[in-house]
CSV table of C-alpha atoms in Angstrom, one decimal:
chain,number,residue,atom,x,y,z
A,22,MET,CA,-17.2,19.0,-16.6
A,23,SER,CA,-19.6,17.1,-18.8
A,24,GLU,CA,-22.1,18.6,-21.2
A,25,ARG,CA,-24.9,17.9,-18.7
A,26,GLY,CA,-23.2,20.0,-16.0
A,27,LEU,CA,-22.2,17.1,-13.8
A,28,ASN,CA,-18.7,17.0,-12.5
A,29,THR,CA,-17.0,14.0,-10.8
A,30,VAL,CA,-14.3,14.5,-8.3
A,31,SER,CA,-11.3,12.2,-7.9
A,32,PHE,CA,-11.1,12.0,-4.1
A,33,ALA,CA,-8.3,9.5,-4.4
A,34,GLY,CA,-6.3,11.9,-6.5
A,35,HIS,CA,-6.7,14.6,-3.9
A,36,ALA,CA,-5.9,12.2,-1.1
A,37,ALA,CA,-2.6,11.2,-2.7
A,38,ALA,CA,-1.4,14.8,-2.7
A,39,SER,CA,-2.8,15.6,0.8
A,40,ALA,CA,-1.4,15.8,4.3
A,41,GLN,CA,-2.7,12.2,4.7
A,42,PHE,CA,-0.3,11.0,1.9
A,43,LYS,CA,2.6,12.9,3.5
A,44,SER,CA,1.8,11.2,6.8
A,45,LEU,CA,1.6,7.8,5.0
A,46,TYR,CA,4.9,8.5,3.2
A,47,ALA,CA,6.6,9.4,6.5
A,48,GLU,CA,5.2,6.4,8.2
A,49,GLY,CA,6.3,4.1,5.4
A,50,MET,CA,9.8,5.5,5.1
A,51,GLY,CA,10.1,5.5,8.9
A,52,LEU,CA,9.2,1.8,9.0
A,53,VAL,CA,11.8,1.1,6.4
A,54,GLU,CA,14.4,2.8,8.5
A,55,GLU,CA,13.3,1.3,11.8
A,56,THR,CA,13.3,-2.2,10.2
A,57,ALA,CA,16.8,-1.8,8.7
A,58,THR,CA,18.1,-0.6,12.1
A,59,TYR,CA,16.4,-3.6,13.9
A,60,LEU,CA,17.6,-6.2,11.4
A,61,ASP,CA,21.2,-4.8,11.4
A,62,GLY,CA,21.3,-4.6,15.2
A,63,VAL,CA,19.1,-6.1,17.9
A,64,GLY,CA,17.4,-8.4,15.4
A,65,ARG,CA,20.7,-9.9,14.2
A,66,GLN,CA,21.7,-10.6,17.8
A,67,ALA,CA,18.3,-12.1,18.6
A,68,SER,CA,18.3,-14.3,15.6
A,69,LYS,CA,21.6,-16.0,16.6
A,70,VAL,CA,20.0,-17.6,19.7
A,71,LEU,CA,16.7,-18.7,18.2
A,72,PRO,CA,15.7,-22.4,18.1
A,73,ARG,CA,16.4,-24.0,14.7
A,74,MET,CA,12.8,-23.8,13.3
A,75,ALA,CA,12.4,-20.2,14.4
A,76,SER,CA,15.9,-19.4,13.0
A,77,VAL,CA,14.9,-20.7,9.5
A,78,LEU,CA,11.6,-18.8,9.8
A,79,TYR,CA,13.3,-15.6,10.9
A,80,ALA,CA,15.6,-15.8,7.8
A,81,ALA,CA,12.6,-16.3,5.4
A,82,GLU,CA,10.4,-13.7,7.1
A,83,SER,CA,13.2,-11.1,7.2
A,84,MET,CA,13.6,-11.5,3.5
A,85,ARG,CA,9.8,-11.2,3.0
A,86,LEU,CA,9.6,-8.2,5.3
A,87,THR,CA,12.5,-6.4,3.5
A,88,THR,CA,10.9,-7.1,0.1
A,89,ARG,CA,7.5,-5.9,1.2
A,90,LEU,CA,8.9,-2.7,2.6
A,91,MET,CA,11.0,-2.1,-0.5
A,92,GLN,CA,8.0,-2.5,-2.7
A,93,MET,CA,6.0,-0.1,-0.6
A,94,ALA,CA,8.8,2.4,-0.5
A,95,SER,CA,9.1,2.2,-4.3
A,96,TRP,CA,5.4,2.9,-4.6
A,97,LEU,CA,5.6,5.8,-2.2
A,98,LEU,CA,8.5,7.3,-4.0
A,99,LEU,CA,6.8,7.1,-7.3
A,100,GLN,CA,3.7,8.7,-5.9
A,101,ARG,CA,5.7,11.5,-4.4
A,102,ALA,CA,7.4,12.0,-7.8
A,103,VAL,CA,4.1,12.4,-9.6
A,104,ASN,CA,2.8,14.7,-6.8
A,105,ASN,CA,5.9,16.9,-7.1
A,106,GLY,CA,5.7,17.0,-10.9
A,107,GLU,CA,8.9,15.1,-11.4
A,108,MET,CA,7.2,12.3,-13.4
A,109,SER,CA,4.0,12.2,-15.4
A,110,ARG,CA,1.1,9.9,-14.4
A,111,ASP,CA,1.8,7.8,-17.4
A,112,GLN,CA,5.5,7.4,-16.4
A,113,VAL,CA,4.4,6.4,-12.9
A,114,ILE,CA,1.9,3.9,-14.2
A,115,ALA,CA,4.6,2.3,-16.4
A,116,GLU,CA,7.0,2.1,-13.4
A,117,LYS,CA,4.5,1.1,-10.8
A,118,ASN,CA,3.5,-2.0,-12.8
A,119,LYS,CA,6.8,-3.4,-11.5
A,120,VAL,CA,5.8,-2.9,-7.9
A,121,ARG,CA,4.0,-5.7,-6.0
A,122,LEU,CA,1.6,-4.6,-3.3
A,123,ASP,CA,-0.5,-7.7,-3.1
A,124,SER,CA,1.8,-10.5,-2.0
A,125,PHE,CA,4.2,-11.4,0.8
A,126,ASN,CA,1.6,-12.6,3.3
A,127,VAL,CA,2.6,-14.3,6.5
A,128,ASP,CA,1.8,-17.7,8.0
A,129,ARG,CA,1.3,-17.0,11.7
A,130,ALA,CA,0.7,-20.7,12.3
A,131,ALA,CA,4.2,-21.7,10.9
A,132,PRO,CA,6.4,-23.7,13.2
A,133,GLY,CA,8.6,-21.3,15.2
A,134,TRP,CA,6.4,-18.2,14.7
A,135,ASN,CA,5.8,-17.8,18.4
A,136,ASP,CA,9.5,-18.2,19.1
A,137,LEU,CA,10.3,-15.1,16.9
A,138,PRO,CA,11.2,-12.0,18.8
A,139,GLU,CA,8.2,-9.9,19.6
A,140,ALA,CA,9.7,-6.8,18.1
A,141,PHE,CA,10.3,-8.6,14.9
A,142,ARG,CA,6.7,-9.9,14.7
A,143,ASP,CA,5.5,-6.3,15.5
A,144,LEU,CA,7.5,-5.0,12.5
A,145,ILE,CA,5.9,-7.7,10.3
A,146,GLU,CA,2.4,-6.8,11.5
A,147,ARG,CA,2.9,-3.1,11.0
A,148,SER,CA,4.3,-3.7,7.5
A,149,LEU,CA,1.3,-5.8,6.6
A,150,ARG,CA,-1.1,-3.1,7.8
A,151,LEU,CA,0.8,-0.4,5.9
A,152,GLN,CA,0.9,-2.6,2.8
A,153,ASN,CA,-2.9,-2.9,2.9
A,154,ARG,CA,-3.3,0.9,3.2
A,155,VAL,CA,-0.9,1.5,0.3
A,156,ALA,CA,-2.6,-1.1,-1.9
A,157,LEU,CA,-6.0,0.4,-1.2
A,158,LEU,CA,-4.8,3.9,-2.1
A,159,ASP,CA,-3.2,2.4,-5.2
A,160,ARG,CA,-6.4,0.8,-6.4
A,161,GLU,CA,-8.3,4.1,-5.8
A,162,ILE,CA,-5.8,6.3,-7.6
A,163,TYR,CA,-5.0,4.0,-10.5
A,164,ARG,CA,-8.4,2.4,-11.2
A,165,PRO,CA,-9.4,2.4,-14.9
A,166,GLN,CA,-10.2,5.8,-16.3
A,167,ASP,CA,-13.6,4.7,-17.5
A,168,VAL,CA,-14.7,4.1,-13.9
A,169,GLN,CA,-13.3,7.5,-12.8
A,170,SER,CA,-15.0,9.5,-15.6
A,171,PHE,CA,-18.4,7.8,-15.5
A,172,GLN,CA,-21.2,10.2,-16.4
A,173,PRO,CA,-24.7,9.0,-15.9
A,174,ASP,CA,-27.2,9.0,-18.7
A,175,ASN,CA,-29.8,11.0,-16.7
A,176,GLN,CA,-30.0,14.3,-14.8
A,177,ASN,CA,-30.9,12.6,-11.5
A,178,SER,CA,-28.1,13.8,-9.2
A,179,VAL,CA,-29.1,11.5,-6.4
A,180,GLN,CA,-28.9,8.5,-8.7
A,181,ALA,CA,-25.5,9.8,-10.0
A,182,GLN,CA,-24.2,10.0,-6.4
A,183,LEU,CA,-25.5,6.5,-5.6
A,184,HIS,CA,-23.7,5.2,-8.6
A,185,LEU,CA,-20.4,6.9,-7.6
A,186,LEU,CA,-20.7,5.4,-4.1
A,187,GLN,CA,-21.4,2.0,-5.5
A,188,THR,CA,-18.4,2.3,-7.8
A,189,ALA,CA,-16.2,3.4,-4.9
A,190,PHE,CA,-17.2,0.4,-2.8
A,191,GLY,CA,-17.4,-2.1,-5.6
A,192,ASN,CA,-21.1,-2.8,-5.4
A,193,ASN,CA,-22.0,-2.5,-9.0
């Protein structure tokens, strides 16, 4: 609490420890498992009968998909560790800098894309949506401390709340 009696709340910090995070964690780890099962089974068989361009694209996209999921799983595991008190926030920040949540996009117009198995394309799309959700949560939780601890110079609580909303939505 500041000397003026205003108190900011870290909604992202609370969200990371909430049932919503647990659901996101379960969804992420479930997608990792589902993808591994697909790539080792049905996907491997389906990839053997693809046309040449689709086969090359399948190989590239399966590597991107796997990498994307491993990066997200790493982030989710780090967040779970900090939530469970197994790592400090500073330890997690140092480790999470190795995690990439902003890459591995897909070119749906690439030659052979439409020849890829529908189940494979679905896994890619679901992983991209999950990646976006995790990246958004990451930005909210780990944004710079000076933004999280902003204290307005005046007593106007409406103006303070407007500033917090502008900060949250990036409309400074």
